[in-house]
């Protein structure tokens, strides 16, 4: 990491990237861009997306030391807690590379950076009908797909999804498309009822949530939300924990009827393909499915703000300090 660059795009042998230099502080740094080799491609970023929950914890230095290796993102540079270059939702156009990719708009699990050189097979071309602006949701959609595979809903299930952030809303949207399934999306913010309506999903405040559920997915990253997930689960039902708490500790009251109702609590995360699909699905195939599902125009409701790449250090600090919010999209210079 070197000089502080001036705003705007530079020469194609250099790139500008966001670095978390230390917990709570980020800067845009200029770095050398390698020449494009065999089997590689150079991408000029158009947009990237901020995963508010995970990236806020990374920005604040809240990754547990025991998870430093597990939490590494593809093409990450540096190490936790910093300096580190992090992020995994970039959409750009291929400037140089294999003929089959040149000029195409692609998605890549890459940190926030205006240009980058990666192996060509790390790029997934956007399907027809998926705009670059919406494709920043692909990484979140992957997480939601994996959660649905882990949850394994059945026809006619009554399902609660707690936490109407991007991932929770995507899970609810996917589950609501199963035959006969009744899904309620639960959040403490009443304004999220508009998001649920846009996605075609029923909404409930915590006090009005329906219990006796066959399946509960928790995605609020809050202790209260996880406790309610156990309360809403019916006898012998399963709760899927999709949140990531970082270094925070969650305390649960398990002395009530957790045991007598024989509840099941399982984790879900996106780093590995769900066990039920692992033998047949690669990460690339799962990402292709995520991109294909983003044809749905109603998913634009999950992107609630956009800012310029040059403002990203200030934007990331503001997002980390705020609560709530959906996907924040970063726009790169043309």
Tab-separated table of C-alpha atoms in Angstrom:
chain	number	residue	atom	x	y	z
A	1	UNK	CA	0.000	0.000	0.000
A	2	UNK	CA	1.448	3.220	-1.103
A	3	UNK	CA	0.503	6.715	-2.186
A	4	UNK	CA	-2.933	8.191	-1.735
A	5	UNK	CA	-4.371	8.553	-5.258
A	6	UNK	CA	-6.385	11.373	-6.676
A	7	UNK	CA	-10.046	10.737	-7.563
A	8	UNK	CA	-10.798	9.350	-11.004
A	9	UNK	CA	-9.520	6.398	-12.975
A	10	UNK	CA	-5.800	6.090	-13.547
A	11	UNK	CA	-3.682	4.270	-16.147
A	12	UNK	CA	-4.516	0.634	-16.858
A	13	UNK	CA	-1.297	-0.629	-15.253
A	14	UNK	CA	-2.496	0.694	-11.910
A	15	UNK	CA	-5.544	0.089	-9.741
A	16	UNK	CA	-7.196	1.846	-6.848
A	17	UNK	CA	-8.543	-0.294	-4.035
A	18	UNK	CA	-10.204	0.162	-0.671
A	19	UNK	CA	-8.022	-0.955	2.241
A	20	UNK	CA	-9.041	-1.184	5.876
A	21	UNK	CA	-5.770	0.115	7.254
A	22	UNK	CA	-6.786	-0.501	10.865
A	23	UNK	CA	-10.080	-1.183	12.656
A	24	UNK	CA	-12.451	1.711	12.071
A	25	UNK	CA	-10.361	3.374	9.352
A	26	UNK	CA	-10.315	2.813	5.577
A	27	UNK	CA	-8.428	4.474	2.721
A	28	UNK	CA	-8.255	4.164	-1.053
A	29	UNK	CA	-4.764	3.164	-2.138
A	30	UNK	CA	-3.110	2.953	-5.531
A	31	UNK	CA	-1.332	-0.300	-6.388
A	32	UNK	CA	0.344	-1.829	-9.410
A	33	UNK	CA	-1.850	-3.897	-11.710
A	34	UNK	CA	-0.152	-6.970	-13.205
A	35	UNK	CA	-0.134	-7.666	-16.925
A	36	UNK	CA	-2.809	-10.037	-18.173
A	37	UNK	CA	-1.349	-13.528	-18.524
A	38	UNK	CA	-2.614	-16.682	-20.156
A	39	UNK	CA	-5.989	-17.701	-18.793
A	40	UNK	CA	-6.485	-14.338	-17.091
A	41	UNK	CA	-8.668	-11.286	-17.653
A	42	UNK	CA	-8.588	-7.622	-16.697
A	43	UNK	CA	-11.859	-6.193	-15.406
A	44	UNK	CA	-12.906	-2.560	-15.044
A	45	UNK	CA	-15.369	-2.306	-12.175
A	46	UNK	CA	-18.788	-0.781	-12.739
A	47	UNK	CA	-20.367	-1.464	-9.343
A	48	UNK	CA	-19.733	-3.301	-6.135
A	49	UNK	CA	-22.010	-4.089	-3.235
A	50	UNK	CA	-21.388	-3.744	0.486
A	51	UNK	CA	-22.468	-6.665	2.633
A	52	UNK	CA	-23.425	-4.524	5.625
A	53	UNK	CA	-23.265	-7.149	8.357
A	54	UNK	CA	-20.027	-8.914	7.462
A	55	UNK	CA	-18.177	-5.888	6.146
A	56	UNK	CA	-19.149	-3.807	9.175
A	57	UNK	CA	-17.610	-6.451	11.448
A	58	UNK	CA	-14.477	-6.570	9.287
A	59	UNK	CA	-14.250	-2.762	9.269
A	60	UNK	CA	-14.585	-2.650	13.051
A	61	UNK	CA	-11.982	-5.385	13.556
A	62	UNK	CA	-14.551	-7.779	15.012
A	63	UNK	CA	-13.469	-10.948	13.185
A	64	UNK	CA	-12.569	-13.499	15.902
A	65	UNK	CA	-8.880	-14.509	15.668
A	66	UNK	CA	-9.899	-18.141	15.400
A	67	UNK	CA	-11.844	-17.294	12.216
A	68	UNK	CA	-9.150	-15.318	10.394
A	69	UNK	CA	-8.531	-18.096	7.886
A	70	UNK	CA	-12.153	-19.190	7.491
A	71	UNK	CA	-13.261	-15.605	6.846
A	72	UNK	CA	-10.784	-14.873	4.073
A	73	UNK	CA	-12.563	-13.702	0.941
A	74	UNK	CA	-11.510	-14.660	-2.590
A	75	UNK	CA	-8.729	-12.312	-3.790
A	76	UNK	CA	-8.398	-10.769	-0.344
A	77	UNK	CA	-5.048	-9.149	0.332
A	78	UNK	CA	-3.606	-8.500	3.760
A	79	UNK	CA	-4.787	-10.044	6.997
A	80	UNK	CA	-7.331	-9.346	9.720
A	81	UNK	CA	-7.697	-7.061	11.535
A	82	UNK	CA	-5.710	-4.953	9.042
A	83	UNK	CA	-4.349	-3.736	6.796
A	84	UNK	CA	-6.737	-5.813	4.712
A	85	UNK	CA	-8.473	-5.474	1.355
A	86	UNK	CA	-11.892	-7.068	1.698
A	87	UNK	CA	-15.179	-7.431	-0.186
A	88	UNK	CA	-16.803	-9.981	-2.471
A	89	UNK	CA	-19.409	-8.434	-4.733
A	90	UNK	CA	-17.936	-6.762	-7.813
A	91	UNK	CA	-19.546	-6.254	-11.215
A	92	UNK	CA	-17.468	-5.031	-14.129
A	93	UNK	CA	-16.658	-5.227	-17.807
A	94	UNK	CA	-13.828	-7.334	-19.207
A	95	UNK	CA	-11.309	-5.064	-20.923
A	96	UNK	CA	-8.800	-7.746	-21.860
A	97	UNK	CA	-8.842	-11.514	-21.718
A	98	UNK	CA	-10.224	-14.545	-23.565
A	99	UNK	CA	-12.220	-13.650	-26.656
A	100	UNK	CA	-15.310	-15.244	-25.126
A	101	UNK	CA	-15.224	-12.726	-22.274
A	102	UNK	CA	-13.886	-9.483	-23.751
A	103	UNK	CA	-16.508	-6.759	-23.620
A	104	UNK	CA	-18.859	-8.773	-21.432
A	105	UNK	CA	-20.250	-7.670	-18.100
A	106	UNK	CA	-19.272	-10.120	-15.381
A	107	UNK	CA	-19.597	-10.785	-11.659
A	108	UNK	CA	-16.569	-11.554	-9.512
A	109	UNK	CA	-16.079	-12.277	-5.806
A	110	UNK	CA	-13.523	-9.481	-5.579
A	111	UNK	CA	-12.840	-6.677	-3.068
A	112	UNK	CA	-13.728	-3.055	-3.799
A	113	UNK	CA	-11.261	-2.051	-6.540
A	114	UNK	CA	-11.596	-0.125	-9.784
A	115	UNK	CA	-9.553	-2.539	-11.943
A	116	UNK	CA	-8.273	-6.036	-11.274
A	117	UNK	CA	-6.668	-9.006	-12.996
A	118	UNK	CA	-7.999	-12.446	-12.063
A	119	UNK	CA	-8.173	-15.946	-13.553
A	120	UNK	CA	-10.809	-15.949	-16.272
A	121	UNK	CA	-12.667	-18.828	-14.647
A	122	UNK	CA	-13.318	-16.618	-11.586
A	123	UNK	CA	-15.627	-14.451	-13.729
A	124	UNK	CA	-19.281	-15.276	-14.276
A	125	UNK	CA	-20.951	-13.469	-17.211
A	126	UNK	CA	-24.280	-11.902	-16.327
A	127	UNK	CA	-27.287	-13.731	-17.794
A	128	UNK	CA	-29.475	-11.853	-20.229
A	129	UNK	CA	-31.976	-9.757	-18.321
A	130	UNK	CA	-29.774	-9.183	-15.260
A	131	UNK	CA	-28.581	-5.545	-15.169
A	132	UNK	CA	-25.165	-4.762	-13.734
A	133	UNK	CA	-26.790	-2.572	-11.084
A	134	UNK	CA	-28.753	-5.529	-9.663
A	135	UNK	CA	-25.971	-8.098	-10.017
A	136	UNK	CA	-24.253	-6.754	-6.876
A	137	UNK	CA	-26.789	-8.902	-4.985
A	138	UNK	CA	-25.279	-12.145	-6.315
A	139	UNK	CA	-23.157	-12.951	-3.252
A	140	UNK	CA	-26.140	-12.400	-0.935
A	141	UNK	CA	-28.287	-14.561	-3.193
A	142	UNK	CA	-25.693	-17.351	-2.913
A	143	UNK	CA	-25.985	-17.188	0.868
A	144	UNK	CA	-29.780	-17.335	0.627
A	145	UNK	CA	-29.658	-20.333	-1.717
A	146	UNK	CA	-27.373	-22.213	0.663
A	147	UNK	CA	-29.693	-21.393	3.572
A	148	UNK	CA	-32.661	-22.813	1.675
A	149	UNK	CA	-30.704	-25.967	0.890
A	150	UNK	CA	-29.783	-26.307	4.568
A	151	UNK	CA	-33.362	-25.642	5.673
A	152	UNK	CA	-34.884	-28.162	3.217
A	153	UNK	CA	-38.488	-26.853	3.347
A	154	UNK	CA	-41.358	-29.213	2.650
A	155	UNK	CA	-44.615	-28.655	0.780
A	156	UNK	CA	-47.083	-26.742	2.941
A	157	UNK	CA	-44.601	-25.712	5.653
A	158	UNK	CA	-45.297	-22.724	7.895
A	159	UNK	CA	-42.030	-20.786	7.923
A	160	UNK	CA	-40.799	-17.720	9.792
A	161	UNK	CA	-37.793	-15.697	8.643
A	162	UNK	CA	-36.559	-13.339	11.362
A	163	UNK	CA	-34.594	-10.332	10.134
A	164	UNK	CA	-35.583	-8.437	6.983
A	165	UNK	CA	-32.078	-7.496	5.912
A	166	UNK	CA	-30.885	-8.415	2.437
A	167	UNK	CA	-30.142	-12.066	3.185
A	168	UNK	CA	-33.253	-12.635	5.284
A	169	UNK	CA	-35.459	-10.996	2.657
A	170	UNK	CA	-33.899	-13.085	-0.107
A	171	UNK	CA	-34.452	-16.278	1.894
A	172	UNK	CA	-38.101	-15.347	2.450
A	173	UNK	CA	-38.504	-14.535	-1.248
A	174	UNK	CA	-37.057	-17.903	-2.275
A	175	UNK	CA	-39.027	-19.934	0.275
A	176	UNK	CA	-42.314	-18.255	-0.635
A	177	UNK	CA	-42.029	-19.850	-4.075
A	178	UNK	CA	-42.320	-23.378	-2.711
A	179	UNK	CA	-45.768	-24.970	-3.231
A	180	UNK	CA	-48.180	-24.414	-0.372
A	181	UNK	CA	-45.611	-22.759	1.859
A	182	UNK	CA	-46.714	-19.869	4.109
A	183	UNK	CA	-43.815	-17.508	4.859
A	184	UNK	CA	-43.799	-14.587	7.278
A	185	UNK	CA	-40.910	-12.117	7.252
A	186	UNK	CA	-40.405	-10.656	10.736
A	187	UNK	CA	-38.561	-7.463	11.641
A	188	UNK	CA	-38.581	-4.853	14.401
A	189	UNK	CA	-38.610	-2.082	11.778
A	190	UNK	CA	-42.220	-1.555	10.592
A	191	UNK	CA	-40.933	0.139	7.437
A	192	UNK	CA	-39.750	-3.270	6.236
A	193	UNK	CA	-43.384	-4.122	5.551
A	194	UNK	CA	-42.984	-2.188	2.285
A	195	UNK	CA	-40.009	-4.335	1.320
A	196	UNK	CA	-41.951	-7.505	2.118
A	197	UNK	CA	-44.863	-6.290	-0.015
A	198	UNK	CA	-42.520	-5.571	-2.930
A	199	UNK	CA	-41.192	-9.126	-2.659
A	200	UNK	CA	-44.643	-10.680	-2.339
A	201	UNK	CA	-44.040	-11.951	1.202
A	202	UNK	CA	-46.214	-11.537	4.316
A	203	UNK	CA	-44.761	-9.268	7.022
A	204	UNK	CA	-45.128	-9.344	10.798
A	205	UNK	CA	-43.763	-7.330	13.702
A	206	UNK	CA	-42.252	-9.573	16.412
A	207	UNK	CA	-45.300	-9.225	18.678
A	208	UNK	CA	-47.657	-10.316	15.900
A	209	UNK	CA	-45.558	-13.227	14.581
A	210	UNK	CA	-47.314	-16.567	14.215
A	211	UNK	CA	-45.905	-19.449	16.256
A	212	UNK	CA	-46.005	-23.200	15.801
A	213	UNK	CA	-43.766	-22.973	12.734
A	214	UNK	CA	-42.396	-26.011	10.941
A	215	UNK	CA	-39.196	-24.124	10.145
A	216	UNK	CA	-37.602	-20.890	11.367
A	217	UNK	CA	-34.648	-19.093	9.752
A	218	UNK	CA	-32.911	-16.515	11.923
A	219	UNK	CA	-31.068	-13.719	10.092
A	220	UNK	CA	-31.276	-10.692	12.401
A	221	UNK	CA	-27.857	-11.125	14.063
A	222	UNK	CA	-29.484	-10.242	17.390
A	223	UNK	CA	-29.830	-12.153	20.628
A	224	UNK	CA	-33.517	-11.235	20.878
A	225	UNK	CA	-34.156	-12.441	17.344
A	226	UNK	CA	-32.568	-15.822	18.000
A	227	UNK	CA	-34.556	-16.220	21.224
A	228	UNK	CA	-37.763	-15.496	19.332
A	229	UNK	CA	-36.783	-18.007	16.668
A	230	UNK	CA	-36.845	-20.718	19.334
A	231	UNK	CA	-40.180	-19.435	20.628
A	232	UNK	CA	-41.805	-19.516	17.184
A	233	UNK	CA	-40.616	-23.030	16.360
A	234	UNK	CA	-43.221	-25.761	16.757
A	235	UNK	CA	-42.590	-29.039	18.518
A	236	UNK	CA	-39.557	-30.873	17.087
A	237	UNK	CA	-39.122	-28.073	14.532
A	238	UNK	CA	-35.803	-26.777	13.248
A	239	UNK	CA	-34.209	-23.346	13.596
A	240	UNK	CA	-31.543	-22.399	11.051
A	241	UNK	CA	-29.081	-19.785	12.347
A	242	UNK	CA	-27.935	-17.723	9.385
A	243	UNK	CA	-26.559	-14.696	11.250
A	244	UNK	CA	-22.903	-14.109	12.006
A	245	UNK	CA	-22.219	-12.544	15.394
A	246	UNK	CA	-18.472	-11.991	15.025
A	247	UNK	CA	-16.984	-11.596	18.507
A	248	UNK	CA	-20.331	-10.862	20.156
A	249	UNK	CA	-21.807	-13.450	22.527
A	250	UNK	CA	-25.455	-14.497	22.325
A	251	UNK	CA	-27.126	-15.651	25.540
A	252	UNK	CA	-30.190	-17.894	25.178
A	253	UNK	CA	-32.781	-19.036	27.702
A	254	UNK	CA	-32.688	-22.783	27.088
A	255	UNK	CA	-34.228	-23.688	30.430
A	256	UNK	CA	-37.766	-23.042	29.185
A	257	UNK	CA	-39.171	-25.626	26.767
A	258	UNK	CA	-36.233	-25.966	24.375
A	259	UNK	CA	-35.656	-29.547	25.528
A	260	UNK	CA	-39.248	-30.615	26.128
A	261	UNK	CA	-40.210	-29.549	22.609
A	262	UNK	CA	-37.072	-31.233	21.222
A	263	UNK	CA	-36.073	-28.262	19.077
A	264	UNK	CA	-33.183	-28.410	16.635
A	265	UNK	CA	-30.757	-25.488	16.172
A	266	UNK	CA	-28.379	-25.646	13.196
A	267	UNK	CA	-26.006	-23.196	11.536
A	268	UNK	CA	-25.851	-22.244	7.877
A	269	UNK	CA	-23.149	-20.339	6.049
A	270	UNK	CA	-22.071	-19.801	2.461
A	271	UNK	CA	-18.386	-20.788	2.589
A	272	UNK	CA	-19.124	-24.421	1.738
A	273	UNK	CA	-21.917	-25.761	-0.443
A	274	UNK	CA	-24.697	-27.229	1.714
A	275	UNK	CA	-24.024	-30.912	2.513
A	276	UNK	CA	-27.171	-32.098	0.721
A	277	UNK	CA	-25.867	-30.588	-2.551
A	278	UNK	CA	-22.100	-30.790	-2.143
A	279	UNK	CA	-21.497	-33.851	-4.306
A	280	UNK	CA	-23.299	-32.379	-7.301
A	281	UNK	CA	-22.911	-28.609	-7.014
A	282	UNK	CA	-19.708	-26.592	-7.332
A	283	UNK	CA	-19.338	-23.034	-6.072
A	284	UNK	CA	-19.381	-21.850	-9.696
A	285	UNK	CA	-22.638	-23.652	-10.461
A	286	UNK	CA	-24.221	-22.190	-7.324
A	287	UNK	CA	-23.089	-18.683	-8.297
A	288	UNK	CA	-24.524	-19.155	-11.799
A	289	UNK	CA	-27.858	-20.061	-10.213
A	290	UNK	CA	-27.693	-16.975	-7.990
A	291	UNK	CA	-27.129	-14.727	-10.991
A	292	UNK	CA	-29.937	-16.373	-12.948
A	293	UNK	CA	-32.375	-15.772	-10.082
A	294	UNK	CA	-31.527	-12.062	-10.199
A	295	UNK	CA	-33.641	-11.672	-13.352
A	296	UNK	CA	-36.519	-10.795	-10.995
A	297	UNK	CA	-36.986	-7.016	-11.159
A	298	UNK	CA	-38.644	-6.857	-7.713
A	299	UNK	CA	-35.255	-7.567	-6.141
A	300	UNK	CA	-34.227	-3.974	-6.919
A	301	UNK	CA	-36.094	-3.128	-3.704
A	302	UNK	CA	-33.153	-4.621	-1.779
A	303	UNK	CA	-30.780	-1.848	-2.922
A	304	UNK	CA	-31.551	1.237	-0.867
A	305	UNK	CA	-28.586	3.553	-1.542
A	306	UNK	CA	-25.686	4.242	-3.888
A	307	UNK	CA	-22.508	6.272	-3.539
A	308	UNK	CA	-19.291	6.914	-5.448
A	309	UNK	CA	-16.201	4.750	-5.046
A	310	UNK	CA	-14.134	7.796	-4.075
A	311	UNK	CA	-16.447	8.307	-1.073
A	312	UNK	CA	-16.179	4.686	0.055
A	313	UNK	CA	-13.922	5.219	3.127
A	314	UNK	CA	-16.457	7.668	4.592
A	315	UNK	CA	-19.412	5.592	3.410
A	316	UNK	CA	-18.126	2.406	5.017
A	317	UNK	CA	-17.527	4.188	8.320
A	318	UNK	CA	-21.054	5.625	8.265
A	319	UNK	CA	-22.622	2.253	7.435
A	320	UNK	CA	-20.681	0.516	10.189
A	321	UNK	CA	-21.950	3.065	12.718
A	322	UNK	CA	-25.586	2.852	11.589
A	323	UNK	CA	-28.122	0.136	12.230
A	324	UNK	CA	-30.386	-1.411	9.644
A	325	UNK	CA	-30.138	-0.637	5.958
A	326	UNK	CA	-30.175	-2.890	2.943
A	327	UNK	CA	-27.628	-3.286	0.143
A	328	UNK	CA	-25.475	-0.223	-0.456
A	329	UNK	CA	-24.209	-0.054	-4.040
A	330	UNK	CA	-20.856	1.518	-4.919
A	331	UNK	CA	-20.540	3.272	-8.296
A	332	UNK	CA	-17.152	3.446	-10.058
A	333	UNK	CA	-15.892	6.213	-12.363
A	334	UNK	CA	-16.662	5.690	-16.031
